[in-house]
Tab-separated table of C-alpha atoms in Angstrom:
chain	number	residue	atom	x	y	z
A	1	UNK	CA	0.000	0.000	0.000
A	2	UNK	CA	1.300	3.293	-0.833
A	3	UNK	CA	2.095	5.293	2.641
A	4	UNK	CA	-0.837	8.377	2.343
A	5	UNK	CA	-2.285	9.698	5.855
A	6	UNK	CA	-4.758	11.893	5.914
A	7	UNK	CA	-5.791	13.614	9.270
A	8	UNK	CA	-8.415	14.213	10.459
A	9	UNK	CA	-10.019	11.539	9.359
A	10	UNK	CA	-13.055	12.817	10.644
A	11	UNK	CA	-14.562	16.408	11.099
A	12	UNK	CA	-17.786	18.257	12.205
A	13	UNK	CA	-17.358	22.249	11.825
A	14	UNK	CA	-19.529	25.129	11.863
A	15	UNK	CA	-20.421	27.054	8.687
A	16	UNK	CA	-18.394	30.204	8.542
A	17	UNK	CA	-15.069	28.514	10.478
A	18	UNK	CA	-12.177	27.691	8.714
A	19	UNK	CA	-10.551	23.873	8.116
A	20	UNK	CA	-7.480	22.275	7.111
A	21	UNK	CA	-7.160	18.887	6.016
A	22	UNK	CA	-3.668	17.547	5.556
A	23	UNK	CA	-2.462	14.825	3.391
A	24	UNK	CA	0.896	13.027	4.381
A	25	UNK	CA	3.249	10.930	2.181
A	26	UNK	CA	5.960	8.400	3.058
A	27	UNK	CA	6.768	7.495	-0.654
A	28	UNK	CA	8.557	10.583	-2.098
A	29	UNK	CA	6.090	11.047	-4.808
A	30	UNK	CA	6.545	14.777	-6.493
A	31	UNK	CA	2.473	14.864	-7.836
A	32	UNK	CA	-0.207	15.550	-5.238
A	33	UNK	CA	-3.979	15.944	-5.409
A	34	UNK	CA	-7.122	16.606	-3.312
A	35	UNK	CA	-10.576	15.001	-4.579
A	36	UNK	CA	-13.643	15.799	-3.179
A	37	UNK	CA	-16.267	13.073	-3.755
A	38	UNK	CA	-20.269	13.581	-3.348
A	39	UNK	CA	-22.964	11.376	-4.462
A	40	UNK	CA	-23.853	11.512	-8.193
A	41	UNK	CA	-20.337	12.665	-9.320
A	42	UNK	CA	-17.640	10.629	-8.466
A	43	UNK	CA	-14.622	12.182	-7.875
A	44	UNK	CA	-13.721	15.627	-8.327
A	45	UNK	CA	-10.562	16.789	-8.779
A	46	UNK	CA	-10.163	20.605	-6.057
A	47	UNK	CA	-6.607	21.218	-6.401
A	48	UNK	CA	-3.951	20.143	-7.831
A	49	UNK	CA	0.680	20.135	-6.973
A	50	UNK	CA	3.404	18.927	-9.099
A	51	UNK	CA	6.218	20.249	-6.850
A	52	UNK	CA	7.051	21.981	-3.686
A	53	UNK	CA	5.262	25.265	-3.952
A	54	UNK	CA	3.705	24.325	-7.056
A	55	UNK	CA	0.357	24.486	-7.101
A	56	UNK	CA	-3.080	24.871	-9.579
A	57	UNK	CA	-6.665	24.739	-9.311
A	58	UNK	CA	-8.985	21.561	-10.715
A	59	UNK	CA	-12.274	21.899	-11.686
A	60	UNK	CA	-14.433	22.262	-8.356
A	61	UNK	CA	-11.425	25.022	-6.533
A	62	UNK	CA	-13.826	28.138	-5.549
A	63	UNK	CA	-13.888	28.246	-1.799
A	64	UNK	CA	-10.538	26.141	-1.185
A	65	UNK	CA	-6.956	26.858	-1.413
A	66	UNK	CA	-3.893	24.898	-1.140
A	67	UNK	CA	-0.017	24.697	0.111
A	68	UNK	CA	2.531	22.761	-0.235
A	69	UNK	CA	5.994	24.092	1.650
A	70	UNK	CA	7.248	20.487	1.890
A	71	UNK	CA	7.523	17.292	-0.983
A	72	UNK	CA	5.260	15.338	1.783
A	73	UNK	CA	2.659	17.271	3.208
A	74	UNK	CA	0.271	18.702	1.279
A	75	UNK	CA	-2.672	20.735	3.043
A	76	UNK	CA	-6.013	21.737	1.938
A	77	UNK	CA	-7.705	24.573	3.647
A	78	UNK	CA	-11.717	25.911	3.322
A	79	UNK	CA	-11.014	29.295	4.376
A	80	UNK	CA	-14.874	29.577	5.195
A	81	UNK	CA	-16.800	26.749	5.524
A	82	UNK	CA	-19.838	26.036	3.632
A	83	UNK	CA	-22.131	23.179	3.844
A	84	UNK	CA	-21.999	22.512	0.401
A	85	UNK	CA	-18.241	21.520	1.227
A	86	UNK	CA	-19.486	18.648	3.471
A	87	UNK	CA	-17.958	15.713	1.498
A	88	UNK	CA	-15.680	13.039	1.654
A	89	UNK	CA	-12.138	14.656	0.725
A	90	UNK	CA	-9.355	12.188	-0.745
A	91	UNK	CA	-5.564	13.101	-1.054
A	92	UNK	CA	-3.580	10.950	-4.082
A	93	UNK	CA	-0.499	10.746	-4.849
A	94	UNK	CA	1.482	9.660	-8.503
A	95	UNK	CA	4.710	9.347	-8.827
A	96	UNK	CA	5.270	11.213	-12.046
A	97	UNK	CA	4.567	11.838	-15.471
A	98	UNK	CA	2.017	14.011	-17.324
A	99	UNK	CA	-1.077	11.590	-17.165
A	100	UNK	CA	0.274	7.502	-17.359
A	101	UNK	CA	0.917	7.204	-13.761
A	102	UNK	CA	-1.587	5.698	-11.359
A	103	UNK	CA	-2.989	7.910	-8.486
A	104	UNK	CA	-3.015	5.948	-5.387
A	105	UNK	CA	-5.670	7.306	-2.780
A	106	UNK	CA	-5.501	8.267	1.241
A	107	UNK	CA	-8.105	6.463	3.339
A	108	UNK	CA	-10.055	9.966	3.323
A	109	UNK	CA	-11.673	12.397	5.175
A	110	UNK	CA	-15.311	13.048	6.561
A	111	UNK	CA	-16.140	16.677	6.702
A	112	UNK	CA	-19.411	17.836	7.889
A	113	UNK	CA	-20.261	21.413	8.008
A	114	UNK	CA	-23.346	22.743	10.598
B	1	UNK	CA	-14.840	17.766	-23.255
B	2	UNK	CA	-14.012	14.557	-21.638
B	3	UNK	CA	-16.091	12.517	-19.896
B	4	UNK	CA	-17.013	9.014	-18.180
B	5	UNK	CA	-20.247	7.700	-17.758
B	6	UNK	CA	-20.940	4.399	-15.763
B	7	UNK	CA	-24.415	4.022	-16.759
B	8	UNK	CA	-25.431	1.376	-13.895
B	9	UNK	CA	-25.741	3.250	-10.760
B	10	UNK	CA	-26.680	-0.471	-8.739
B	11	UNK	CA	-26.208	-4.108	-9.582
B	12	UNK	CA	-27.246	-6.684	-7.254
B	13	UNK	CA	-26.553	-10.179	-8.083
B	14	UNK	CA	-26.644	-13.333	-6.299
B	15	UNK	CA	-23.249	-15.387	-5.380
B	16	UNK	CA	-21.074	-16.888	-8.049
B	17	UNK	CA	-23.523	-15.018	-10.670
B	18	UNK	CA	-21.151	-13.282	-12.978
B	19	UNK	CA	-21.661	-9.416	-13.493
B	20	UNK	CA	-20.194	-6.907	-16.012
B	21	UNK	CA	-19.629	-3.673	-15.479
B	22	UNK	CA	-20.114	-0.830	-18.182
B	23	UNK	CA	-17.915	2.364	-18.776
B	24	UNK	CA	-18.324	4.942	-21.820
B	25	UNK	CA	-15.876	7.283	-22.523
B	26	UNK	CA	-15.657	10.568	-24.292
B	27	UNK	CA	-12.392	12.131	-25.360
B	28	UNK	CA	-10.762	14.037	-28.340
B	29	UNK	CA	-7.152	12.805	-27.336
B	30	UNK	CA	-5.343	10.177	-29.236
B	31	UNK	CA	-3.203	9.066	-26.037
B	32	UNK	CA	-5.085	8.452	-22.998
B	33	UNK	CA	-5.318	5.860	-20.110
B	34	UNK	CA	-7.635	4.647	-18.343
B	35	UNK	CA	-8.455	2.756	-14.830
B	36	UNK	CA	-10.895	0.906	-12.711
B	37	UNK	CA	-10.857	1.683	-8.614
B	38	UNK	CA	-13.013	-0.489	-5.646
B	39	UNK	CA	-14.306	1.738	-3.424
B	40	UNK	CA	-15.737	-1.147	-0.622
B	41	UNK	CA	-17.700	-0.667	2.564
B	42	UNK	CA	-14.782	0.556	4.416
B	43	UNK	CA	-14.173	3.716	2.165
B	44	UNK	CA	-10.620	3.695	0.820
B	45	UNK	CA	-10.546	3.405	-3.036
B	46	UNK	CA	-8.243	0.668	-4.520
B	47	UNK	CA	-6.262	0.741	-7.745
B	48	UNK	CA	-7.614	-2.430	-9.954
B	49	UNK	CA	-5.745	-1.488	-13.469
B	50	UNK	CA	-4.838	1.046	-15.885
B	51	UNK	CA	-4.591	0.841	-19.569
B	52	UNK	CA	-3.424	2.931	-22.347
B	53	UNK	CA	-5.253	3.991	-25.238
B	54	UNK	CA	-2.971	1.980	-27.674
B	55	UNK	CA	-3.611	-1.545	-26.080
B	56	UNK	CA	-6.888	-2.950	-26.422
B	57	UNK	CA	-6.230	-6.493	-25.629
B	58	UNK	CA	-8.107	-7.713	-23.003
B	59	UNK	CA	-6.700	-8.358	-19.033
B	60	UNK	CA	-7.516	-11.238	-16.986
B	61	UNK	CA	-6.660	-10.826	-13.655
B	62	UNK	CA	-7.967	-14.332	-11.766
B	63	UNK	CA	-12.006	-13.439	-11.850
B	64	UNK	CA	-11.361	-10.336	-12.476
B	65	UNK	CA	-11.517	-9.259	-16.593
B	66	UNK	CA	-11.651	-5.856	-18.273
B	67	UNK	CA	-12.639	-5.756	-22.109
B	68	UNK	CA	-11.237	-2.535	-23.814
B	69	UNK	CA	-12.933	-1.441	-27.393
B	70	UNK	CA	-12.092	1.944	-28.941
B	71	UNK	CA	-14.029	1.435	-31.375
B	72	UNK	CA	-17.216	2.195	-29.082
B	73	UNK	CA	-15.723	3.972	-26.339
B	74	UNK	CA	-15.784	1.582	-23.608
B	75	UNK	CA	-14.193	-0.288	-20.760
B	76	UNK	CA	-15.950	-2.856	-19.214
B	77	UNK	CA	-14.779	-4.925	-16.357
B	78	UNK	CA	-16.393	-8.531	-15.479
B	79	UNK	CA	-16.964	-10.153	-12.443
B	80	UNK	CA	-16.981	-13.897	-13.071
B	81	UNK	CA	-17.895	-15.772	-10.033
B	82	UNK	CA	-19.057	-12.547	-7.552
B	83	UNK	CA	-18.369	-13.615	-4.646
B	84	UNK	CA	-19.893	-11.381	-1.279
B	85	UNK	CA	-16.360	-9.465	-0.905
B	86	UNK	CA	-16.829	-8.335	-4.147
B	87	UNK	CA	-19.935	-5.740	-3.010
B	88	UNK	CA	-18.120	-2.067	-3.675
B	89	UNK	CA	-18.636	0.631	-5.604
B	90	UNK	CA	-16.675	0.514	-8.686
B	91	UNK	CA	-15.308	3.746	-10.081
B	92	UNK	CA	-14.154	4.023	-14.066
B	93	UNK	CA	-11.740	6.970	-14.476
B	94	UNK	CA	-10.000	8.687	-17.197
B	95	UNK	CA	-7.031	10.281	-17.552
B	96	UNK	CA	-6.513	14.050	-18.871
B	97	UNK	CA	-3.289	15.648	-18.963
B	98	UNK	CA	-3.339	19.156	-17.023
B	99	UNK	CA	0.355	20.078	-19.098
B	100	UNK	CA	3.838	18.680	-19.595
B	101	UNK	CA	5.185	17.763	-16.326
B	102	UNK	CA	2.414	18.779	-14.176
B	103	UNK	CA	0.523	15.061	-13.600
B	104	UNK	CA	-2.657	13.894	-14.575
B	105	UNK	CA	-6.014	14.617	-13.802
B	106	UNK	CA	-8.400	11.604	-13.685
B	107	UNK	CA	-12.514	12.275	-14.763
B	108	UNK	CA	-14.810	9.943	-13.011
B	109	UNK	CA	-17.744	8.460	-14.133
B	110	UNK	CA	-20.056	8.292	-11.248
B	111	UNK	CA	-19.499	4.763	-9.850
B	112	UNK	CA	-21.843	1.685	-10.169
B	113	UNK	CA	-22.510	0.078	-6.506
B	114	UNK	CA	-22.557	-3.528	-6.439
B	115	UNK	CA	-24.116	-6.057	-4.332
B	116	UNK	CA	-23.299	-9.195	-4.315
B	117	UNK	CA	-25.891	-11.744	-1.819
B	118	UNK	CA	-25.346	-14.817	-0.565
């Protein structure tokens, strides 16, 4: 198994507070992602890093933002919750390459927001 | 714009049934991959395989089997023998490129949950 952590693993918040989820990686891996998943769509890609301080926005970024100061932590941050960011949030990692390598998922995280 | 649709949202079969699993994709690239994850009960989503655009032979992987046809678009994975472990949800993805050297972005179809009953 690849070596992702995410923590927390689980979250209640209050609309209007801020979060930040943090991803963790043991394998050295220089691509990171955050995925938010919600019934009905899959997967959804937030934000995007292909190096330390490297950073870009997927397709679902408004209300999120993203750092990445160190090749193995990589933290996501809702600045001001909303309930529609309760989800299920997923970290992956792949070791390289523009699209061929495989993302390998973190056990995720359960966010609800009051 | 690309896209994956897993038309099945639930299958529920009966043990040692087998089940196939549909995926349709859409893209305008010539070079793409594509993969299958297992999302079970407990959450986590599992890597099953990844293939490239330019090799459609088929996989066999002990029950597991995934028939690749780019001539309609799809990339359907078979069951044979379900057995109970087998009840996930079963996520189709595609791969985009997001630029030279900055990794991949995969597009999900929306998963198919499967049952599988004693």
């Amino acid at each position: 198994d690849a070596g992702i952590t995410q923590s927390p693993r689980h979250k209640v918040t209050e609309t209007g507070t801020p979060v930040t989820l943090r991803c963790h990686q043991t394998e050295n891996h220089r691509y990171m992602y955050w995925y938010r998943q919600d019934p009905g769509h899959g997967l959804r890609l937030i934000h995007y890093s292909y190096g330390v301080k490297d950073t870009d926005k997927g397709e679902v970024s408004d209300g999120y933002s993203v750092s990445r100061s160190k090749t193995e932590d990589f933290l996501l941050t809702l600045e001001s919750a909303t309930s529609s960011q309760t989800s299920v949030y997923f970290c992956a990692i792949s070791f390289g390459g523009p699209m061929a390598e495989t993302q390998y998922f973190g056990p995720g995280t359960r966010l609800l927001v009051l | 714009a690309q896209k994956v649709t897993q038309a099945q949202t639930e299958i529920s079969v009966v043990e040692k049934e087998d089940v196939t699993l549909d995926c349709v994709y859409e893209t305008r690239d010539t070079t793409y991959y594509l993969f299958w994850y297992k999302q079970p009960p407990s959450g986590e989503l599992v890597f099953l395989i990844r293939r490239n655009s330019f090799d459609e032979q088929n996989e066999i992987s002990g029950r597991y089997s995934w028939n690749f046809q780019k001539s309609t678009s799809s990339f359907n994975f078979t069951i044979t023998a379900s057995q109970v472990v087998d009840s996930a949800v079963y996520f189709c993805a595609l791969s985009e490129a997001m630029g030279w050297n900055q990794g991949g972005k995969l597009i999900f179809g929306q998963g198919t949950e499967l049952s599988v009953k004693p």
